[in-house]
Each structure stands twice: as C-alpha cells, then as structure tokens.
Tab-separated table of C-alpha atoms in Angstrom:
chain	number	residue	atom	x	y	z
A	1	UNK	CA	12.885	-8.782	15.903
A	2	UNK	CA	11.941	-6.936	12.339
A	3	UNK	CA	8.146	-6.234	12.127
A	4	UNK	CA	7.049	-7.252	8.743
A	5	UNK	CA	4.122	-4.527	7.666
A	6	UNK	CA	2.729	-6.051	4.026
A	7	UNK	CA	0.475	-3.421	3.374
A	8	UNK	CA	-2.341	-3.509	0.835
A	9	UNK	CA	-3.719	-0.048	-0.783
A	10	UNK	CA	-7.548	-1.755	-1.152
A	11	UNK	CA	-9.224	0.628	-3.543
A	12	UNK	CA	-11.905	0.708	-6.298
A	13	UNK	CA	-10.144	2.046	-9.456
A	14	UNK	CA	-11.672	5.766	-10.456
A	15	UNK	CA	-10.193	5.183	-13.963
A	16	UNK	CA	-12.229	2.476	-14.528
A	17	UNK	CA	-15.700	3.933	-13.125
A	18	UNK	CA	-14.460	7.052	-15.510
A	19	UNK	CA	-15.217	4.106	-18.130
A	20	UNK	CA	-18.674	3.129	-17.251
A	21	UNK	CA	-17.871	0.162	-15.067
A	22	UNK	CA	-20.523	-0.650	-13.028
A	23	UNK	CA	-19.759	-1.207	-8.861
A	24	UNK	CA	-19.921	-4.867	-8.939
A	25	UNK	CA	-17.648	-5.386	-12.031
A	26	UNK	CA	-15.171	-2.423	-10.249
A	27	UNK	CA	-15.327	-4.532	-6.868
A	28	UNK	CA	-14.875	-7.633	-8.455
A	29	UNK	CA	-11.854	-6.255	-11.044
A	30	UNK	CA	-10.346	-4.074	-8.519
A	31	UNK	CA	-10.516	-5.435	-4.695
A	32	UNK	CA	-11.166	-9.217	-5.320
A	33	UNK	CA	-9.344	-9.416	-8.571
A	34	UNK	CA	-11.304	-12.014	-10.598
A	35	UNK	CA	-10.239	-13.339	-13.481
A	36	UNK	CA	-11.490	-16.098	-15.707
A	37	UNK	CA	-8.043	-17.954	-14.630
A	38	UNK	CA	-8.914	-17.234	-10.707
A	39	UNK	CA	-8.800	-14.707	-8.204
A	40	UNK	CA	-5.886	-12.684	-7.313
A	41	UNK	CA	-6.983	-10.009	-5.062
A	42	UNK	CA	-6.937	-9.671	-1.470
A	43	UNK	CA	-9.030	-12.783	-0.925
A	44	UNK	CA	-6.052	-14.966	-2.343
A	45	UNK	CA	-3.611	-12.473	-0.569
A	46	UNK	CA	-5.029	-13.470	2.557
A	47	UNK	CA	-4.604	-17.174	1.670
A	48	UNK	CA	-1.055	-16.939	0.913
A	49	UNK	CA	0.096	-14.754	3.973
A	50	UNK	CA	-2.419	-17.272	6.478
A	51	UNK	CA	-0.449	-20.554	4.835
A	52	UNK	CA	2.594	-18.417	5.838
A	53	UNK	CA	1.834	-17.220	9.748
A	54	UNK	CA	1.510	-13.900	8.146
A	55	UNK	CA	0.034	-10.551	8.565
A	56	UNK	CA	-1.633	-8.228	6.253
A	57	UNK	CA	-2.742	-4.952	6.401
A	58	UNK	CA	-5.431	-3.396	4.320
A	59	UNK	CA	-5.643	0.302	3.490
A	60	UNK	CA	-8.888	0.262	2.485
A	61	UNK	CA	-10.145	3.525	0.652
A	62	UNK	CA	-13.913	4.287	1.411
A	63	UNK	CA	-14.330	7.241	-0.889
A	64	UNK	CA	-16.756	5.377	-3.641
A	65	UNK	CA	-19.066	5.359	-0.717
A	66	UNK	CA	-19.846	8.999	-1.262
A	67	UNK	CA	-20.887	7.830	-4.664
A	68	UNK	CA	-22.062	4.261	-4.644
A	69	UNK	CA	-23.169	4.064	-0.822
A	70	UNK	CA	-21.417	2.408	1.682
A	71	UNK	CA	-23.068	-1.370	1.483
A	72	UNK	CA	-20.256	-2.381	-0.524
A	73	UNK	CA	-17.729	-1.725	1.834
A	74	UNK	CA	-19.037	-4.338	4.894
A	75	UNK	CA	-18.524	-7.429	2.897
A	76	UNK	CA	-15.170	-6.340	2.225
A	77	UNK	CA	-14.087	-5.304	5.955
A	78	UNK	CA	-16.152	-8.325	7.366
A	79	UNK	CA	-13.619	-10.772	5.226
A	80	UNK	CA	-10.523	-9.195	6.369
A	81	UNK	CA	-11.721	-8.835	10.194
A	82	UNK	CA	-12.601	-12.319	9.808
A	83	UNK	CA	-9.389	-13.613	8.905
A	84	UNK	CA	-7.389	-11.316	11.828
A	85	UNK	CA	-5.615	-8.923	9.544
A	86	UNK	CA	-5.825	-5.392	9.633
A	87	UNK	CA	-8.372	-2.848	8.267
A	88	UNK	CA	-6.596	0.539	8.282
A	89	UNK	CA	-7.517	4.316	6.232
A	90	UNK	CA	-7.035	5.126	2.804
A	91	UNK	CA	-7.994	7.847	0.738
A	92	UNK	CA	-8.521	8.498	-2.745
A	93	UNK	CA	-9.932	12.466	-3.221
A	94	UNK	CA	-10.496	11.904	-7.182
A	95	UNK	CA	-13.552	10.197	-6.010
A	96	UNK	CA	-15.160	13.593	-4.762
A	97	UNK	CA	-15.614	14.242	-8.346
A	98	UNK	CA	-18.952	12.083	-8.760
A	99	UNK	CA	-19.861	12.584	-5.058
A	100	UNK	CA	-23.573	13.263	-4.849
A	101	UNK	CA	-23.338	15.062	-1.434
A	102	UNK	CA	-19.671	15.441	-0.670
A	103	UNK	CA	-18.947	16.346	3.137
A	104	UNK	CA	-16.917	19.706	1.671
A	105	UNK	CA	-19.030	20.798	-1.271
A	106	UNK	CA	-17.757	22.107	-4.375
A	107	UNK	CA	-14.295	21.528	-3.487
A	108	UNK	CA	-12.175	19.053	-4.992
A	109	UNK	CA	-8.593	18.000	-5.257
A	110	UNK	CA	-6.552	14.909	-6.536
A	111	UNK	CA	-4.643	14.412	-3.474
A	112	UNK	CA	-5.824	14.520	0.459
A	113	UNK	CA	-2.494	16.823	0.802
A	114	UNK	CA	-4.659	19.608	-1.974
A	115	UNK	CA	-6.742	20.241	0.782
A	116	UNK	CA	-7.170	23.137	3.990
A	117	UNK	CA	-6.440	21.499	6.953
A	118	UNK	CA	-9.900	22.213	7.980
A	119	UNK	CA	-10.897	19.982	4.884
A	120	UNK	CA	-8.905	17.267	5.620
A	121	UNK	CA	-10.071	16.473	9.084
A	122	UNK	CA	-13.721	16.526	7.664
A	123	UNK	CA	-12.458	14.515	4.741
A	124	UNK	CA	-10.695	11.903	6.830
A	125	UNK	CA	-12.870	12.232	10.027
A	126	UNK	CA	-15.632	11.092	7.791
A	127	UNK	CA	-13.376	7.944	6.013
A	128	UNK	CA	-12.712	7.043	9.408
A	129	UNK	CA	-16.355	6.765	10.517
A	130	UNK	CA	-17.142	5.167	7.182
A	131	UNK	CA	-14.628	2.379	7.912
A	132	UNK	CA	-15.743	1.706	11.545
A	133	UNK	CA	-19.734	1.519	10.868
A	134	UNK	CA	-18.519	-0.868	8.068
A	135	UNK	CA	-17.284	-3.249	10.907
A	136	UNK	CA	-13.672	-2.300	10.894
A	137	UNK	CA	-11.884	-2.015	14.392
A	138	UNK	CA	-10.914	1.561	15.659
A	139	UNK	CA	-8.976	3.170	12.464
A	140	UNK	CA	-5.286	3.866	14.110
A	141	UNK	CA	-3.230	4.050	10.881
A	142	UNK	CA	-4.127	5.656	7.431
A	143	UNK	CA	-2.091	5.920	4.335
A	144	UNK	CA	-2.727	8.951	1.701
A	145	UNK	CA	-4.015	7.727	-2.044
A	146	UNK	CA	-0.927	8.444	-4.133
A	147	UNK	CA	1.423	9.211	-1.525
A	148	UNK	CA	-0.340	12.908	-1.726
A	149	UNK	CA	-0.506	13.649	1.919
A	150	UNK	CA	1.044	16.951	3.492
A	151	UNK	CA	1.964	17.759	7.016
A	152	UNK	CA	-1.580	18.991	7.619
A	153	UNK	CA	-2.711	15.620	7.190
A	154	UNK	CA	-0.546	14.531	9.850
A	155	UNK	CA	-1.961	17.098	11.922
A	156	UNK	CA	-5.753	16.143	10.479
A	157	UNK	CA	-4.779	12.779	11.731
A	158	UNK	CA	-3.421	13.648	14.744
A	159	UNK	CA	-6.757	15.343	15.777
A	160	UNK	CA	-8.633	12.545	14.976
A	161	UNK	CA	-6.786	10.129	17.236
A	162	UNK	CA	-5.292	8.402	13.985
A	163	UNK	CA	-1.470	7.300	16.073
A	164	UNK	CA	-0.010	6.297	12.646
A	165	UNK	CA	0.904	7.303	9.024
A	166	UNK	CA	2.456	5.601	6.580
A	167	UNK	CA	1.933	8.487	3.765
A	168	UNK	CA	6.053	9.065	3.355
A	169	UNK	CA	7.755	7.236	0.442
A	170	UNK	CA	11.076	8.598	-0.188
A	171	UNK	CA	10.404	8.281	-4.365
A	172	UNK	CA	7.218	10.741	-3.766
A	173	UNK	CA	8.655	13.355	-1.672
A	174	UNK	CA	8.354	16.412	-3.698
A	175	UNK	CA	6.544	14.179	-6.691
A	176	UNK	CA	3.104	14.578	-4.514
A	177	UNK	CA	4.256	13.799	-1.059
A	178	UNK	CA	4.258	17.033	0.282
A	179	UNK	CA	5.456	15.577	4.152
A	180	UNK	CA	8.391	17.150	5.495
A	181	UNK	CA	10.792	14.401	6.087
A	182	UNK	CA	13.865	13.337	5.356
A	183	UNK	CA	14.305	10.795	2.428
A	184	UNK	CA	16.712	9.127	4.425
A	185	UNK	CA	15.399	8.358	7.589
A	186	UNK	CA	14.161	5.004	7.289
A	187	UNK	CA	13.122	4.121	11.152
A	188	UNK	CA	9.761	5.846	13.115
A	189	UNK	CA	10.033	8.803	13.710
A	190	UNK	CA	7.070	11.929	15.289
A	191	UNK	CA	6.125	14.463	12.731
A	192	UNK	CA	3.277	16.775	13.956
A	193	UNK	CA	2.393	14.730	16.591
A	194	UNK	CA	1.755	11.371	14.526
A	195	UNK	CA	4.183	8.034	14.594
A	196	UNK	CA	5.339	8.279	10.814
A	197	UNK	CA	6.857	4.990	9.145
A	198	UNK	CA	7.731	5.367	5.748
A	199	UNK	CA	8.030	2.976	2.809
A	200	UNK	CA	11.156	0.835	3.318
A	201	UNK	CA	13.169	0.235	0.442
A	202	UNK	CA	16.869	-0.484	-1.131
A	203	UNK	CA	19.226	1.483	-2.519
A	204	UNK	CA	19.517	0.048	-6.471
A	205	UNK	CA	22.137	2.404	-7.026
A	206	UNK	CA	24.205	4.690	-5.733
A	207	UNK	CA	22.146	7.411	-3.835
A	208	UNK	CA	19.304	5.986	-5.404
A	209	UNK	CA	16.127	4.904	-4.098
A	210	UNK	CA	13.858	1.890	-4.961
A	211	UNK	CA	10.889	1.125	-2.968
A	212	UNK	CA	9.803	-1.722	-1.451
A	213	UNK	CA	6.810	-2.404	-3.387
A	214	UNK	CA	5.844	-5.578	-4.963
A	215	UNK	CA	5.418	-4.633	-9.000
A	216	UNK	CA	8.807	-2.232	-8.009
A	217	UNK	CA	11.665	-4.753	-6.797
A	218	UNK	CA	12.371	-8.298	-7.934
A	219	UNK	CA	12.396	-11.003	-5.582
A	220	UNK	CA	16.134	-10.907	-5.047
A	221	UNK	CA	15.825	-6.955	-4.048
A	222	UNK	CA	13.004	-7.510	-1.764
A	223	UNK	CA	14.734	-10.993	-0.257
A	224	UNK	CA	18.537	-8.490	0.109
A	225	UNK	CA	16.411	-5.543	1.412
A	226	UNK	CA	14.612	-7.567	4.185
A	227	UNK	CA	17.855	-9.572	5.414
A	228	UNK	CA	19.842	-6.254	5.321
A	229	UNK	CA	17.140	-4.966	7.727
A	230	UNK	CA	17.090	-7.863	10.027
A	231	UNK	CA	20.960	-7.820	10.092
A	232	UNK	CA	20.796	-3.702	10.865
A	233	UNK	CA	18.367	-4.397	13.550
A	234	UNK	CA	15.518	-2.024	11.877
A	235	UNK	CA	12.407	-2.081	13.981
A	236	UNK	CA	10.215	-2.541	11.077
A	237	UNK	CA	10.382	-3.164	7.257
A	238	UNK	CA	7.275	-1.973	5.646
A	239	UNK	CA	6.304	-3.102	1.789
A	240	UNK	CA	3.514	-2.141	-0.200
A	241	UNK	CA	1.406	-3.490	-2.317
A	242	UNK	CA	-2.401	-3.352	-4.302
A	243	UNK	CA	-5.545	-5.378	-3.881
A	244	UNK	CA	-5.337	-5.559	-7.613
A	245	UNK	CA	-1.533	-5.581	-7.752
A	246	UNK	CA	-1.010	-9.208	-8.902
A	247	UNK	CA	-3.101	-8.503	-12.615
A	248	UNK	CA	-1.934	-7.162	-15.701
A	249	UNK	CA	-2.777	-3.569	-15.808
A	250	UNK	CA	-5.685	-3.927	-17.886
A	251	UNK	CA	-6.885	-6.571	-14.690
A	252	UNK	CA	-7.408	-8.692	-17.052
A	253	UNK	CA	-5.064	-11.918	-16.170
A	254	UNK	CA	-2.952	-12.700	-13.518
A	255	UNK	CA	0.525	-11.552	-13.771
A	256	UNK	CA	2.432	-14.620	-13.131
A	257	UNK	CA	5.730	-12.249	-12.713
A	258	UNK	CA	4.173	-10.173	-10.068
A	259	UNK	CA	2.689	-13.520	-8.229
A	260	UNK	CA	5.677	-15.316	-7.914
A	261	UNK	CA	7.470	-12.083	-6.336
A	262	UNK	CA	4.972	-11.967	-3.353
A	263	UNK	CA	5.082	-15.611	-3.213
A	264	UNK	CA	8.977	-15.272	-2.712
A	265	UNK	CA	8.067	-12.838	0.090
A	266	UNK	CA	6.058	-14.323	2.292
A	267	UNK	CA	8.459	-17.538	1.925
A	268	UNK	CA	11.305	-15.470	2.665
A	269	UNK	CA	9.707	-14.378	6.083
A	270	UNK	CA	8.262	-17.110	7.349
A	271	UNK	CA	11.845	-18.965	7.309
A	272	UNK	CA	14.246	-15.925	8.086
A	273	UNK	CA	15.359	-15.712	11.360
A	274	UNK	CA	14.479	-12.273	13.223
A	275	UNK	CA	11.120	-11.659	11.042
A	276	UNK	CA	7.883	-11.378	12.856
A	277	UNK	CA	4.853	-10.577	10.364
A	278	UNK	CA	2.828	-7.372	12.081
A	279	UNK	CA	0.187	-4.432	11.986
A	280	UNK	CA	0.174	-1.207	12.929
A	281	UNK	CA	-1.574	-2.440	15.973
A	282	UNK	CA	0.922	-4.510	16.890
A	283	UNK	CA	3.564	-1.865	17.091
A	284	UNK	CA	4.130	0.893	19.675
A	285	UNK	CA	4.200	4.298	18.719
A	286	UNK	CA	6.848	5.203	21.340
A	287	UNK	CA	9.202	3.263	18.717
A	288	UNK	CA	8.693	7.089	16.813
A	289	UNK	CA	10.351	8.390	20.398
A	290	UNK	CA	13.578	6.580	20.603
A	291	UNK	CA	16.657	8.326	19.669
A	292	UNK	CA	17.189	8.830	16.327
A	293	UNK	CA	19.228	5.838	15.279
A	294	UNK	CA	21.811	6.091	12.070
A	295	UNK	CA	20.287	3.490	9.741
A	296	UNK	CA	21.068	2.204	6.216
A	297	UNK	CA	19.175	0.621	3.652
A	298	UNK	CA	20.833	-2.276	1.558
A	299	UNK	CA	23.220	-1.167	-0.799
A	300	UNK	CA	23.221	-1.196	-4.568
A	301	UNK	CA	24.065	-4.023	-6.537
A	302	UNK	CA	24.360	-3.852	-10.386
A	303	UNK	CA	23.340	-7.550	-11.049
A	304	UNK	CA	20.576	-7.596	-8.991
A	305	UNK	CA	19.403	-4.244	-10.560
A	306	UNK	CA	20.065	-5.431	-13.756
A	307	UNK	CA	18.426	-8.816	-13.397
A	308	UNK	CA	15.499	-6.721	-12.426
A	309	UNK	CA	15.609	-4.586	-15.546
A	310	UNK	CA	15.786	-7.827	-17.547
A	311	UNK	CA	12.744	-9.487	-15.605
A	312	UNK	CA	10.475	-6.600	-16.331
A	313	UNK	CA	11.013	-6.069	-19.614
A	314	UNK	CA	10.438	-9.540	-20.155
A	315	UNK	CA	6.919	-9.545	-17.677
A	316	UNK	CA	6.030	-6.520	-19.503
A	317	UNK	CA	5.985	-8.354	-23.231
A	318	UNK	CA	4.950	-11.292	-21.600
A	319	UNK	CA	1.673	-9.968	-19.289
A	320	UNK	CA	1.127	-6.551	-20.923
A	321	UNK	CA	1.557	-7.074	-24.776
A	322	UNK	CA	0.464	-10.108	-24.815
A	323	UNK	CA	2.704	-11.245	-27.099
A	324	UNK	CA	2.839	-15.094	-25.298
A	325	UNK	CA	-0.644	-16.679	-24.940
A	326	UNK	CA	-1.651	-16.898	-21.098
C-alpha cells in the first residue's frame, strides 16, 4: 500500500498583519478561509477528506503566538484533534519581526535554515511546546515555512525528539532549501539522524520537476502522479497544500479551479486500489532505513502539461483578474 500524506501548511499570513489586519480577520482570512460565498479553509478541508475516509495533516505554524499570544492557537488544534487528523510543526521566522519578547532576542531571519543551530533548537523547541500546551499530541513531524530549512534543522529536530521532516522539495533545493539531498530521491531516507520525506511530485518534462502541490499540478498530473506511485510500489506519496490554498490570492473568493483539483484528489484515493490515506504517525521511520530503492516519478507528458498551462491561465483571468463575475 501507498500512504497518502495531504499535508496542510496552517499559517496566519505575515503579509497581511504587515497591512494592519487585525488577529481575528487574519485567522478568519487565513486558517478558516471565510468568504462571503463560504468557507474554504481547513474546516471545509476536513469535511471533504472525512466524506472521503481520508487523512489530513496540519502543519500548523505557532509563531504569531510570540506576537498575538497563544489563545488563538487552541481553538484551532482542538478542531483538528477533534476530527482525528494530525497536528504537526511549522515555522514561519518572519514573524520574529513583531515579537515582543522573542526566545533569541535581536536576531532575526526569514527562514528557520538563517539561523545557528543553537537558535534553531530554541526556536523550534519552543514551537514545539507552543503546539503541545495548545492541545496538540506529541509534535513528531515539522515542516520548515518556505521550504527554508538546512541540515541543522534536521539536527535541531533531531535533538528535540522531532522523528520526521518533510522540509525537502526538490523545486527549493538551492532556492531556500538549504538540506543536503538529492533532488532525485523520492522515497525516506535518514539525513542527520531524522526520517526525511520529501515533496512527491511528477516529472512535466524532461528532467524537470513539478511538485505535488495543489495550486501547482492539474488534476490529471496529480491523478498520473499518484497511480504511477501506486504502480512503482512507493511507500508514500506526499502532497501539499495551504489552509488558505483554495482562495484567490487576495482570499477574497473561493477559487473554484483550485477546489475542484483537491476535490479530484481525494476522489481519486478513496477509489484507487493500493491508496491508504495517512500521517506521519502512522508511518514508521525505519521506512528511512531500508535500502535505498531506485525509484521514478511519472514521466512527462506534453498534453497533460499543456492542458495545465491552458487551465491556469484561464483560473488566473477567471479568479485573479476578475474579469468573469463570481
């Protein structure tokens, strides 16, 4: 069996407190997704991967804590906990820029991975122990804000007693990923002591790399990439998405585009053969111990990237200009 991982970066946007936007309108806007046609965020995520026998798991960045207090964040774990998916770390550093008592003073950085190691285990170790008095379950998997982790993160992690990272995507390594790993090793593997799975993803052309992420692939990508890893007998296929993924990047409407492609997902697993929707808790790190298997990810097709080319530029006139009433 595959293990489905459809992870959720949960995070407040900085951009938008930048702007003046006050907690509950960021919360609202950025983690639940409201909208005066409905809610699209993690609440309705949760509804579509439930109808579905689905699991979801929820990077969920404390950081605005060190700014806005931690209260916010208990509603938000006690939902997910509720509904038996997955809490897990995330970190956004920007945030450290309004802190009113940051844990490592005067020192700031856009990405965990612009940190000492020494940093980083304070920065994380205190993440960590925001999430868990929140009401999340023991933290065992974390995923770096912008892909910007480094190996010492792995080791930060490792020191902690976080088992799992899923920092690596093969389109950020040497764009802000600053893990050392290779961009085609798609299975578990150990790096500095931590089980590391990466972001799965296709090949949409030759030598080319295009990641499993909602807003990135078109349903027919994401449907060719998940069969081709059931078929290859790949232990796990992880996608990503956001909490406030399924909006128009001004969250201001839903984007119907970006809906109907994690719609296609989750129907796509729950009816395909080999698929079993997972956590990180549900895996076993001594998958990152095997021997190193030679794996491929699905080839390249040029109608299938192409049809993708066409369907964005038409969801970007049709969600972003707004050139079609909603």
């Amino acid at each position: 069996m595959t293990a489905l991982l459809i992870t959720v970066d949960t995070e407040l946007s900085a951009s938008l407190h930048q702007r003046g936007m006050s907690l509950a309108d960021n919360v609202d806007r950025s983690i639940w997704a409201r909208t005066p046609a409905g809610a699209f965020g993690i609440g309705w995520q949760m509804d579509l991967l439930d109808h579905h026998g689905l699991k979801g798991v929820f990077f969920l960045d404390p950081m605005p804590a060190l700014v806005h207090g931690a209260d916010f964040l208990t509603p938000i774990v006690g939902a997910i906990v509720a509904r038996g998916h997955e809490v897990q770390m995330h970190i956004h550093t920007e945030w450290l820029a309004w802190a009113k008592d940051s844990p490592v003073g005067d020192r700031q950085g856009h990405n965990i991975g612009d940190f000492s190691l020494d940093d980083q285990i304070i920065l994380l170790g205190h993440a960590k122990k925001l999430l868990e008095q929140a009401g999340a379950p023991a933290i065992t998997a974390f995923r770096a804000g912008n892909f910007g982790a480094n190996d010492d993160t792995l080791r930060a992690l490792g020191s902690l007693g976080v088992v799992w990272d899923s920092s690596v995507n093969p389109a950020y390594l040497g764009h802000g990923c600053g893990i050392s790993a290779d961009p085609a090793q798609i299975g578990v593997t150990r790096a500095q002591g931590v089980a590391e799975l990466p972001v799965s993803g296709i090949e949409d052309r030759p030598g080319g790399f295009r990641p499993a992420q909602i807003c990135a692939m078109s349903a027919a990508e994401m449907r060719a990439g998940l069969r081709h890893a059931v078929r290859d007998g790949h232990d796990a296929f992880n996608v990503v998405t956001h909490s406030f993924e399924m909006l128009s990047r001004d969250r201001q409407r839903p984007n119907g585009a970006v809906i109907a492609r994690f719609e296609a997902l989750c129907r796509e697993a729950a009816r395909l053969p080999g698929v079993r929707g997972a956590g990180f808790n549900d895996l076993s790190t001594e998958l990152a111990d095997q021997p190193v298997r030679t794996l491929n990810r699905a080839a390249p097709s040029r109608l299938r990237t192409g049809l993708r080319l066409a369907q964005q530029a038409w969801a970007t006139w049709r969600y972003e200009h707004r050139l079609v009433p909603a």
